[in-house]
Amino acid sequence: MDAFKDRLSQRAADTGRADLAHQSRGRPLTEAEDALATALMQIYGTGEHDFGKVAAALEARGVAAPVSGRTDWSEALLAEELSALNADFDAAYAERGYGA
């Protein structure tokens, strides 16, 4: 155990500025966006990264697409939803800045 290295690691992770935790967001996530993000993290956590298989996993879980509300996920729908969400977050960031 190296207390100095442990402290350095802790300081590197702790910016002391809670507002920086979500600095790229110009607004908070909606409930549907949060559900999608959680599901994607769980799916990616299994090692799956193929969009077609990720879409199939979202459909199997019954996750609703945040923009369209659809649950019949496909590779194309996943790309459309992520593109629409990115555009919306970019617009919110441009309007409000960081730290939502």
GROMACS .gro file of C-alpha atoms in nm:
model
  100
    1MET     CA    1   0.000   0.000   0.000
    2ASP     CA    2   0.141   0.337  -0.099
    3ALA     CA    3  -0.051   0.621   0.065
    4PHE     CA    4   0.111   0.881  -0.159
    5LYS     CA    5   0.011   0.702  -0.481
    6ASP     CA    6  -0.338   0.636  -0.341
    7ARG     CA    7  -0.379   1.006  -0.264
    8LEU     CA    8  -0.259   1.106  -0.611
    9SER     CA    9  -0.508   0.866  -0.769
   10GLN     CA   10  -0.786   1.006  -0.555
   11ARG     CA   11  -0.697   1.365  -0.646
   12ALA     CA   12  -0.685   1.279  -1.015
   13ALA     CA   13  -1.042   1.147  -0.996
   14ASP     CA   14  -1.173   1.426  -0.773
   15THR     CA   15  -1.180   1.762  -0.948
   16GLY     CA   16  -1.363   1.921  -0.657
   17ARG     CA   17  -1.610   2.061  -0.908
   18ALA     CA   18  -1.930   1.862  -0.925
   19ASP     CA   19  -2.048   2.074  -1.218
   20LEU     CA   20  -1.777   1.918  -1.435
   21ALA     CA   21  -1.920   1.567  -1.397
   22HIS     CA   22  -2.154   1.629  -1.690
   23GLN     CA   23  -1.974   1.916  -1.855
   24SER     CA   24  -2.067   1.814  -2.208
   25ARG     CA   25  -2.439   1.830  -2.138
   26GLY     CA   26  -2.633   2.145  -2.200
   27ARG     CA   27  -2.936   1.991  -2.031
   28PRO     CA   28  -3.019   1.696  -1.807
   29LEU     CA   29  -3.108   1.360  -1.957
   30THR     CA   30  -3.473   1.270  -1.993
   31GLU     CA   31  -3.596   0.951  -1.830
   32ALA     CA   32  -3.595   0.776  -2.170
   33GLU     CA   33  -3.242   0.897  -2.247
   34ASP     CA   34  -3.121   0.778  -1.909
   35ALA     CA   35  -3.282   0.436  -1.967
   36LEU     CA   36  -3.111   0.409  -2.307
   37ALA     CA   37  -2.775   0.516  -2.163
   38THR     CA   38  -2.804   0.260  -1.882
   39ALA     CA   39  -2.899  -0.018  -2.124
   40LEU     CA   40  -2.617   0.073  -2.364
   41MET     CA   41  -2.361   0.067  -2.082
   42GLN     CA   42  -2.485  -0.275  -1.972
   43ILE     CA   43  -2.478  -0.411  -2.328
   44TYR     CA   44  -2.135  -0.263  -2.405
   45GLY     CA   45  -2.018  -0.402  -2.070
   46THR     CA   46  -2.074  -0.753  -2.204
   47GLY     CA   47  -1.821  -0.679  -2.477
   48GLU     CA   48  -2.080  -0.638  -2.751
   49HIS     CA   49  -2.014  -0.345  -2.987
   50ASP     CA   50  -2.172  -0.457  -3.314
   51PHE     CA   51  -2.457  -0.209  -3.382
   52GLY     CA   52  -2.689  -0.479  -3.515
   53LYS     CA   53  -2.642  -0.692  -3.204
   54VAL     CA   54  -2.667  -0.391  -2.975
   55ALA     CA   55  -2.998  -0.301  -3.143
   56ALA     CA   56  -3.122  -0.657  -3.095
   57ALA     CA   57  -3.028  -0.642  -2.727
   58LEU     CA   58  -3.213  -0.310  -2.685
   59GLU     CA   59  -3.521  -0.461  -2.847
   60ALA     CA   60  -3.499  -0.772  -2.627
   61ARG     CA   61  -3.489  -0.548  -2.320
   62GLY     CA   62  -3.789  -0.345  -2.439
   63VAL     CA   63  -3.601  -0.015  -2.424
   64ALA     CA   64  -3.796   0.271  -2.581
   65ALA     CA   65  -3.608   0.493  -2.823
   66PRO     CA   66  -3.594   0.842  -2.667
   67VAL     CA   67  -3.671   1.035  -2.986
   68SER     CA   68  -3.916   0.814  -3.175
   69GLY     CA   69  -4.053   0.611  -2.885
   70ARG     CA   70  -4.012   0.294  -3.088
   71THR     CA   71  -3.908  -0.036  -2.935
   72ASP     CA   72  -3.846  -0.223  -3.262
   73TRP     CA   73  -3.474  -0.151  -3.264
   74SER     CA   74  -3.265  -0.201  -3.576
   75GLU     CA   75  -2.916  -0.094  -3.668
   76ALA     CA   76  -3.064   0.196  -3.868
   77LEU     CA   77  -3.289   0.308  -3.581
   78LEU     CA   78  -2.997   0.299  -3.338
   79ALA     CA   79  -2.792   0.520  -3.571
   80GLU     CA   80  -3.086   0.760  -3.622
   81GLU     CA   81  -3.158   0.789  -3.249
   82LEU     CA   82  -2.794   0.847  -3.156
   83SER     CA   83  -2.756   1.109  -3.432
   84ALA     CA   84  -3.073   1.290  -3.322
   85LEU     CA   85  -2.967   1.282  -2.958
   86ASN     CA   86  -2.620   1.415  -3.045
   87ALA     CA   87  -2.773   1.700  -3.244
   88ASP     CA   88  -3.007   1.786  -2.956
   89PHE     CA   89  -2.724   1.781  -2.700
   90ASP     CA   90  -2.508   1.994  -2.928
   91ALA     CA   91  -2.790   2.250  -2.959
   92ALA     CA   92  -2.849   2.253  -2.583
   93TYR     CA   93  -2.478   2.294  -2.518
   94ALA     CA   94  -2.457   2.580  -2.769
   95GLU     CA   95  -2.752   2.752  -2.602
   96ARG     CA   96  -2.675   2.693  -2.234
   97GLY     CA   97  -2.312   2.591  -2.204
   98TYR     CA   98  -2.186   2.310  -1.986
   99GLY     CA   99  -2.283   2.160  -1.657
  100ALA     CA  100  -2.651   2.069  -1.680
   0.00000   0.00000   0.00000
